[in-house]
Short mmCIF file of C-alpha atoms and ligand atoms in Angstrom, two decimals:
data_model
loop_
_atom_site.label_atom_id
_atom_site.label_comp_id
_atom_site.label_asym_id
_atom_site.label_seq_id
_atom_site.Cartn_x
_atom_site.Cartn_y
_atom_site.Cartn_z
CA MET A 1 87.71 81.44 95.38
CA ILE A 2 91.34 80.45 95.97
CA PHE A 3 93.37 82.65 98.29
CA SER A 4 96.34 80.49 99.06
CA HIS A 5 99.57 82.23 98.12
CA HIS A 6 98.97 85.97 97.96
CA PHE A 7 100.01 88.92 100.13
CA LEU A 8 96.86 90.99 100.42
CA SER A 9 96.57 92.13 104.02
CA VAL A 10 98.62 92.05 107.20
CA ARG A 11 95.53 90.57 108.84
CA HIS A 12 96.25 87.27 107.09
CA GLN A 13 99.65 86.96 108.77
CA SER A 14 100.54 85.57 112.17
CA GLN A 15 103.16 87.25 114.35
CA GLY A 16 105.46 84.32 113.44
CA ASN A 17 104.98 85.05 109.71
CA LEU A 18 105.81 88.73 110.19
CA GLU A 19 108.95 87.82 112.13
CA GLN A 20 109.99 85.33 109.43
CA ILE A 21 109.64 87.98 106.69
CA LEU A 22 111.65 90.47 108.76
CA GLU A 23 114.37 87.86 109.35
CA ARG A 24 114.51 87.00 105.62
CA ALA A 25 114.75 90.73 104.83
CA ARG A 26 117.64 91.05 107.31
CA GLY A 27 119.45 88.38 105.28
CA PHE A 28 118.83 90.33 102.06
CA GLU A 29 119.95 93.73 103.36
CA LYS A 30 123.61 93.30 102.34
CA GLN A 31 122.57 92.13 98.87
CA ALA A 32 120.11 95.03 98.63
CA ARG A 33 122.98 97.47 99.12
CA ALA A 34 125.59 95.65 96.99
CA GLY A 35 123.85 94.12 93.98
CA SER A 36 122.93 90.57 93.10
CA ASP A 37 124.23 87.41 91.55
CA HIS A 38 121.30 85.33 92.81
CA PRO A 39 119.21 84.46 89.74
CA ILE A 40 115.73 83.27 90.57
CA ASN A 41 114.71 83.29 86.92
CA SER A 42 111.23 84.63 87.59
CA ILE A 43 109.20 87.47 86.13
CA LEU A 44 107.49 90.09 88.29
CA ALA A 45 104.56 92.01 86.77
CA THR A 46 103.98 95.50 88.21
CA LEU A 47 100.47 96.77 87.53
CA PHE A 48 100.10 100.30 88.82
CA TYR A 49 96.67 101.82 88.21
CA GLU A 50 97.60 104.68 90.58
CA PRO A 51 100.78 106.81 90.87
CA SER A 52 103.75 105.48 92.84
CA THR A 53 107.45 106.15 93.18
CA ARG A 54 108.71 104.00 96.06
CA THR A 55 106.47 100.96 95.92
CA ARG A 56 106.83 100.32 92.20
CA LEU A 57 110.51 101.19 91.91
CA SER A 58 111.54 99.35 95.07
CA PHE A 59 109.66 96.22 93.94
CA GLU A 60 111.39 96.49 90.56
CA THR A 61 114.79 97.00 92.22
CA ALA A 62 114.11 94.11 94.61
CA MET A 63 113.33 91.79 91.70
CA HIS A 64 116.43 92.91 89.77
CA ARG A 65 118.59 92.47 92.91
CA LEU A 66 117.25 88.91 93.15
CA GLY A 67 118.24 88.29 89.53
CA GLY A 68 114.68 88.22 88.20
CA ARG A 69 112.99 90.24 85.46
CA VAL A 70 110.18 92.78 85.46
CA ILE A 71 107.29 93.62 83.12
CA GLY A 72 104.35 95.94 83.72
CA PHE A 73 102.85 99.40 83.45
CA ALA A 74 103.01 102.54 85.55
CA ASP A 75 100.00 104.18 83.93
CA ALA A 76 96.83 102.17 83.35
CA ARG A 77 95.90 104.50 80.47
CA THR A 78 98.56 102.74 78.40
CA SER A 79 97.01 99.32 79.13
CA SER A 80 93.80 97.70 77.88
CA VAL A 81 92.03 98.90 81.02
CA ALA A 82 91.55 102.07 78.94
CA LYS A 83 89.43 99.91 76.60
CA GLY A 84 87.35 98.60 79.49
CA GLU A 85 89.14 95.35 80.38
CA SER A 86 88.14 93.95 83.75
CA LEU A 87 90.50 93.17 86.63
CA ALA A 88 89.45 89.52 86.36
CA ASP A 89 90.44 89.23 82.69
CA THR A 90 93.67 91.17 83.24
CA PHE A 91 94.77 88.82 86.03
CA ARG A 92 93.63 85.62 84.28
CA MET A 93 95.77 86.58 81.29
CA LEU A 94 98.65 87.93 83.36
CA SER A 95 99.02 84.59 85.10
CA HIS A 96 100.42 83.26 81.77
CA TYR A 97 102.93 86.12 81.43
CA ALA A 98 104.49 86.41 84.88
CA ASP A 99 105.29 84.36 87.99
CA ILE A 100 104.19 86.95 90.53
CA ALA A 101 102.42 90.33 90.41
CA VAL A 102 102.26 93.48 92.48
CA MET A 103 99.37 95.86 91.93
CA ARG A 104 98.22 99.26 93.10
CA HIS A 105 94.67 100.35 92.40
CA PRO A 106 92.32 103.13 93.59
CA ARG A 107 89.54 100.67 94.51
CA GLU A 108 89.39 99.19 98.03
CA GLY A 109 89.63 95.40 97.92
CA SER A 110 90.98 95.37 94.36
CA ALA A 111 93.97 93.15 95.22
CA ARG A 112 91.70 90.59 96.80
CA ALA A 113 89.45 90.67 93.74
CA ALA A 114 92.42 90.24 91.38
CA ALA A 115 93.79 87.38 93.48
CA ALA A 116 90.54 85.50 93.03
CA TYR A 117 91.19 85.28 89.28
CA ALA A 118 94.99 84.94 89.26
CA THR A 119 96.86 81.66 89.49
CA ILE A 120 100.11 83.44 90.47
CA PRO A 121 100.75 85.21 93.81
CA VAL A 122 99.30 88.73 93.92
CA ILE A 123 100.83 91.36 96.19
CA ASN A 124 98.76 94.31 97.35
CA GLY A 125 100.83 97.44 96.67
CA GLY A 126 98.03 99.68 97.99
CA ASP A 127 94.27 99.36 97.34
CA GLY A 128 92.61 102.76 97.63
CA GLY A 129 92.23 103.93 101.22
CA HIS A 130 92.11 100.35 102.47
CA GLU A 131 95.53 98.72 103.08
CA HIS A 132 99.21 98.87 102.15
CA PRO A 133 100.62 95.70 103.71
CA THR A 134 104.09 95.69 102.12
CA GLN A 135 104.62 99.25 103.39
CA THR A 136 103.80 97.87 106.83
CA MET A 137 106.48 95.22 106.50
CA LEU A 138 109.13 97.86 105.76
CA ASP A 139 107.74 100.06 108.55
CA LEU A 140 108.17 97.18 111.03
CA TYR A 141 111.64 96.52 109.64
CA THR A 142 112.56 100.18 110.11
CA ILE A 143 111.41 100.21 113.74
CA GLN A 144 113.30 96.97 114.39
CA SER A 145 116.43 98.38 112.70
CA GLU A 146 116.31 101.72 114.52
CA ARG A 147 115.25 100.48 117.96
CA GLY A 148 116.22 96.79 118.01
CA HIS A 149 112.70 95.63 118.93
CA ILE A 150 109.02 96.50 118.44
CA ALA A 151 107.19 95.05 121.49
CA GLY A 152 106.45 97.57 124.22
CA LEU A 153 107.21 100.68 122.13
CA ASN A 154 104.80 103.63 122.11
CA VAL A 155 104.01 104.45 118.49
CA ILE A 156 102.04 107.54 117.47
CA LEU A 157 100.15 107.18 114.19
CA CYS A 158 99.69 110.80 113.13
CA GLY A 159 97.87 112.49 110.28
CA ASP A 160 95.11 111.51 107.91
CA LEU A 161 94.14 108.21 109.54
CA LEU A 162 90.79 108.16 107.76
CA TYR A 163 92.16 107.72 104.24
CA GLY A 164 95.79 106.77 105.10
CA ARG A 165 96.00 103.10 104.10
CA THR A 166 99.51 102.69 105.53
CA ALA A 167 98.17 103.53 109.00
CA HIS A 168 95.33 100.98 108.68
CA SER A 169 97.75 98.12 107.95
CA LEU A 170 100.40 99.30 110.39
CA ALA A 171 97.99 99.63 113.33
CA TRP A 172 97.11 95.94 113.08
CA ALA A 173 100.70 94.79 112.69
CA LEU A 174 101.99 96.92 115.57
CA LEU A 175 99.39 95.49 117.94
CA LEU A 176 100.22 92.00 116.70
CA MET A 177 103.90 92.64 117.45
CA GLY A 178 103.12 93.93 120.97
CA ALA A 179 103.54 97.70 120.50
CA ASN A 180 101.18 100.36 121.91
CA ILE A 181 99.56 102.76 119.48
CA ILE A 182 98.21 106.26 119.93
CA CYS A 183 96.13 107.73 117.07
CA VAL A 184 96.58 111.48 116.57
CA SER A 185 94.64 113.10 113.74
CA PRO A 186 92.76 116.28 112.89
CA HIS A 187 89.05 116.14 113.77
CA GLY A 188 87.18 114.38 110.99
CA LEU A 189 90.21 112.37 109.84
CA GLU A 190 90.23 109.81 112.66
CA MET A 191 90.81 106.09 112.04
CA PRO A 192 87.63 104.72 110.36
CA SER A 193 85.18 102.93 112.64
CA HIS A 194 85.48 99.66 110.67
CA VAL A 195 89.26 99.65 111.25
CA MET A 196 88.74 100.38 114.96
CA HIS A 197 86.24 97.51 115.15
CA LEU A 198 88.69 95.13 113.46
CA LEU A 199 91.38 96.07 115.99
CA HIS A 200 89.01 95.69 118.91
CA GLU A 201 87.74 92.34 117.65
CA ARG A 202 91.25 90.90 117.27
CA PHE A 203 93.11 92.55 120.17
CA GLY A 204 90.32 93.23 122.65
CA LYS A 205 91.01 96.96 122.87
CA PHE A 206 90.72 100.19 120.93
CA PRO A 207 93.91 102.20 120.30
CA ALA A 208 94.25 105.39 122.34
CA VAL A 209 93.00 108.54 120.57
CA GLU A 210 94.62 111.94 121.17
CA TYR A 211 94.27 115.27 119.35
CA ASP A 212 97.21 117.19 120.88
CA LEU A 213 100.42 116.04 119.19
CA THR A 214 102.67 118.23 121.38
CA ALA A 215 101.28 116.53 124.50
CA ALA A 216 101.52 113.03 123.02
CA ILE A 217 105.02 113.26 121.56
CA ALA A 218 106.83 113.43 124.94
CA ASP A 219 106.18 109.72 125.67
CA ALA A 220 106.58 108.43 122.13
CA ASP A 221 109.26 106.04 120.89
CA VAL A 222 108.10 106.32 117.27
CA LEU A 223 106.21 109.11 115.50
CA TYR A 224 104.72 107.82 112.24
CA VAL A 225 103.43 110.72 110.15
CA THR A 226 101.21 110.50 107.08
CA ARG A 227 100.21 113.19 104.61
CA ILE A 228 96.66 114.38 104.00
CA GLN A 229 95.54 112.01 101.22
CA LYS A 230 94.33 114.68 98.79
CA GLU A 231 93.33 112.18 96.09
CA ARG A 232 90.78 110.47 98.37
CA PHE A 233 88.81 113.58 99.43
CA LEU A 234 85.34 113.95 98.01
CA SER A 235 85.70 117.75 97.63
CA ASP A 236 88.51 120.36 97.43
CA GLU A 237 86.74 122.23 100.24
CA GLU A 238 87.19 119.32 102.65
CA TYR A 239 90.82 118.88 101.62
CA PHE A 240 91.74 122.55 102.11
CA ALA A 241 90.00 122.55 105.51
CA ALA A 242 92.33 119.73 106.63
CA LYS A 243 95.52 120.84 104.88
CA GLY A 244 98.15 122.31 107.17
CA SER A 245 96.38 121.14 110.34
CA TYR A 246 99.58 119.51 111.68
CA THR A 247 103.26 120.19 111.04
CA ILE A 248 106.33 118.41 112.33
CA ASP A 249 108.97 121.11 112.74
CA THR A 250 112.10 121.63 114.83
CA GLU A 251 110.05 123.22 117.62
CA LEU A 252 107.81 120.15 117.93
CA MET A 253 110.84 117.83 117.77
CA SER A 254 112.29 119.69 120.79
CA HIS A 255 109.50 118.09 122.90
CA ALA A 256 110.42 114.54 121.77
CA ARG A 257 112.79 111.98 123.25
CA SER A 258 116.38 111.94 122.02
CA ASN A 259 115.90 108.43 120.62
CA LEU A 260 112.53 109.07 118.93
CA VAL A 261 112.23 107.46 115.49
CA LEU A 262 110.47 109.85 113.09
CA MET A 263 108.92 107.94 110.20
CA HIS A 264 106.83 108.76 107.13
CA PRO A 265 105.88 106.41 104.30
CA LEU A 266 106.46 109.31 101.85
CA PRO A 267 105.71 111.20 99.70
CA ARG A 268 105.90 114.13 102.10
CA VAL A 269 104.03 117.28 101.10
CA ASP A 270 104.28 119.91 103.86
CA GLU A 271 103.64 117.96 107.07
CA ILE A 272 107.36 117.64 107.94
CA THR A 273 109.47 120.75 107.34
CA VAL A 274 112.72 120.25 105.41
CA GLU A 275 114.78 121.51 108.40
CA VAL A 276 113.77 118.33 110.28
CA ASP A 277 115.60 116.23 107.62
CA GLN A 278 118.90 117.19 109.35
CA ASP A 279 117.71 115.72 112.66
CA PRO A 280 119.30 112.27 113.17
CA ARG A 281 115.93 111.08 114.48
CA ALA A 282 114.40 111.61 111.00
CA ALA A 283 114.38 108.04 109.68
CA TYR A 284 112.11 108.40 106.63
CA PHE A 285 114.78 108.15 103.93
CA ARG A 286 116.38 105.14 105.66
CA GLN A 287 112.84 103.74 105.87
CA ALA A 288 112.43 104.11 102.07
CA PHE A 289 115.66 102.12 101.51
CA TYR A 290 114.41 99.29 103.73
CA GLY A 291 111.70 98.70 101.12
CA ILE A 292 114.32 96.88 99.04
CA PRO A 293 115.38 94.05 101.40
CA VAL A 294 111.81 93.69 102.69
CA ARG A 295 110.38 93.39 99.17
CA MET A 296 113.19 91.01 98.23
CA ALA A 297 112.13 88.85 101.17
CA LEU A 298 108.46 88.98 100.15
CA LEU A 299 109.20 88.08 96.52
CA ASP A 300 111.55 85.29 97.57
CA MET A 301 109.14 83.79 100.10
CA LEU A 302 106.02 84.10 97.94
CA LEU A 303 107.76 82.57 94.90
CA LYS A 304 108.91 79.68 97.09
CA GLY A 305 105.41 79.20 98.51
CA GLU A 306 106.58 80.02 102.04
CA ILE A 307 103.73 82.44 102.82
CA LYS A 308 100.23 80.99 102.85
CA LEU A 309 96.93 82.64 103.58
CA PRO A 310 94.69 81.28 106.32
CA THR A 311 91.67 79.20 105.38
CA GLU A 312 88.66 81.35 104.60
CA VAL A 313 85.69 81.45 106.92
CA GLY A 314 82.10 81.16 105.72
CA TYR A 315 80.59 84.11 103.89
CA VAL A 316 77.24 85.18 102.54
CA ILE A 317 76.10 86.87 99.36
CA ARG A 318 73.88 89.88 99.87
CA GLU A 319 71.51 91.25 97.28
CA GLU A 320 72.74 94.80 97.65
CA ARG A 321 76.33 95.72 97.04
CA CYS A 322 78.70 97.16 99.62
CA PRO A 323 77.71 100.71 100.71
CA ASN A 324 81.31 101.92 100.30
CA GLU A 325 81.41 103.70 96.95
CA MET A 326 85.13 103.02 96.62
CA CYS A 327 84.75 99.26 97.13
CA VAL A 328 85.94 97.22 94.15
CA SER A 329 82.64 95.35 94.17
CA ARG A 330 80.95 98.63 93.10
CA SER A 331 82.98 98.91 89.90
CA GLU A 332 83.75 95.28 88.93
CA LEU A 333 80.14 94.21 88.78
CA TYR A 334 80.79 90.50 88.05
CA LEU A 335 82.17 90.16 91.61
CA PRO A 336 79.66 88.54 93.95
CA PRO A 337 78.83 90.98 96.81
CA GLU A 338 80.28 88.76 99.54
CA PHE A 339 80.14 89.49 103.25
CA GLU A 340 81.45 87.85 106.39
CA PRO A 341 78.94 87.54 109.26
CA LEU A 342 80.40 88.99 112.47
CA ALA A 343 80.18 86.56 115.36
CA GLU A 344 80.29 89.30 118.00
CA LYS A 345 77.78 91.67 116.37
CA PRO A 346 74.48 90.04 115.43
CA ASP A 347 73.05 91.20 112.11
CA THR A 348 76.28 92.94 111.14
CA TYR A 349 78.33 91.88 108.14
CA ARG A 350 81.74 92.89 106.87
CA CYS A 351 82.44 93.28 103.15
CA ILE A 352 85.17 90.77 102.26
CA TYR A 353 86.77 93.26 99.86
CA CYS A 354 86.96 96.56 101.75
CA ASP A 355 86.01 95.61 105.38
CA HIS A 356 83.16 98.13 105.57
CA GLU A 357 80.35 96.98 107.83
CA VAL A 358 76.64 96.70 107.02
CA GLU A 359 73.80 96.06 109.44
CA GLU A 360 70.90 93.94 108.23
CA LYS A 361 68.61 91.25 109.62
CA ARG A 362 70.41 87.93 109.21
CA GLU A 363 67.46 85.94 107.89
CA GLU A 364 67.33 88.22 104.83
CA TRP A 365 70.67 86.81 103.70
CA GLU A 366 71.40 83.61 101.91
CA VAL A 367 74.34 81.58 103.20
CA VAL A 368 75.99 80.30 100.06
CA GLU A 369 79.24 78.82 101.26
CA GLU A 370 80.80 77.55 104.44
CA LYS A 371 84.43 76.55 104.33
CA ALA A 372 86.25 74.53 106.96
N1 CP B 1 105.10 104.83 100.49
C1 CP B 1 104.56 104.68 99.25
O1 CP B 1 103.67 103.87 99.01
O2 CP B 1 105.12 105.51 98.31
P1 CP B 1 104.66 105.56 96.79
O3 CP B 1 103.26 106.07 96.74
O4 CP B 1 105.65 106.51 96.12
O5 CP B 1 104.74 104.16 96.23
#
């Protein structure tokens, strides 16, 4: 598999890479506000198998601002997916139509799977409950724009951290950039254990966990709120039990610092009351705008080959597929069920698509490839 020039996960990026993207975005901010005469003569394909307002439209605007052109679909039912076309065939073919692609898909690991069959850069615009790395780039940019720096800040990640893909990507990037994170969620919607393990493995510590938002907010520099991800719940019962379990209102904001930055990837449902929009600390609409210069920077750098993925480590193919029902390897059955052996946890393997872990005796597995 070739994973050289895609943007699939923040975990593939060094701190230096993140800083370079943010700096490039800073250079594009004026152009993002004023329009473009910078033709890059490229075509962006937007393949959205799941609903989106900001990600799709801001990528399209970013490409137009750069002087490029856009093709794509916003509803997979109007594409040949409705006739049963695989991700692999779609991306093989698409590589002849466009120079770069952004996709959103309900399956975890779908962007990685698509990238394996594409010869053009693939950008992950959200893969199920897994990751949303370009949202993370604009989240970092927002914090940098509002506070001037990221290192040393106390950032609360609040809400549905179980299914909230923006929080999974952002947690990694914030730790990489030197911020402190505090996870605040309703019981049962905590950060998934496989995400916590990834953070511990890379940064040597687990993020702090807190359930009382009123107590936590007093020391926060940034409050990052996410909605309950209704579309990922297995039953309506579970969703309605969680709905309304946290609300950011003017009373809660009275406990926060005067320079708090209140963020939300949007869409908001009812977790931030509309009265809070008048509070100058509410940064979520400014945050949505920052998607333009950041996505301009990503398109520009990926088209120029300035962002490269790290070399892959060895992996193994397991007989049984990933236990995560939402993993792309459970629906695109031609994908080999590949897993990465974990050095620190004997007999534990991580699915290369969705990061879920599986425990199994190592000798039962066949090592099929080792890459330098
Ligand atoms: N923040 C975000 O991903 O918004 P959309 O779902 O509207 O793209």
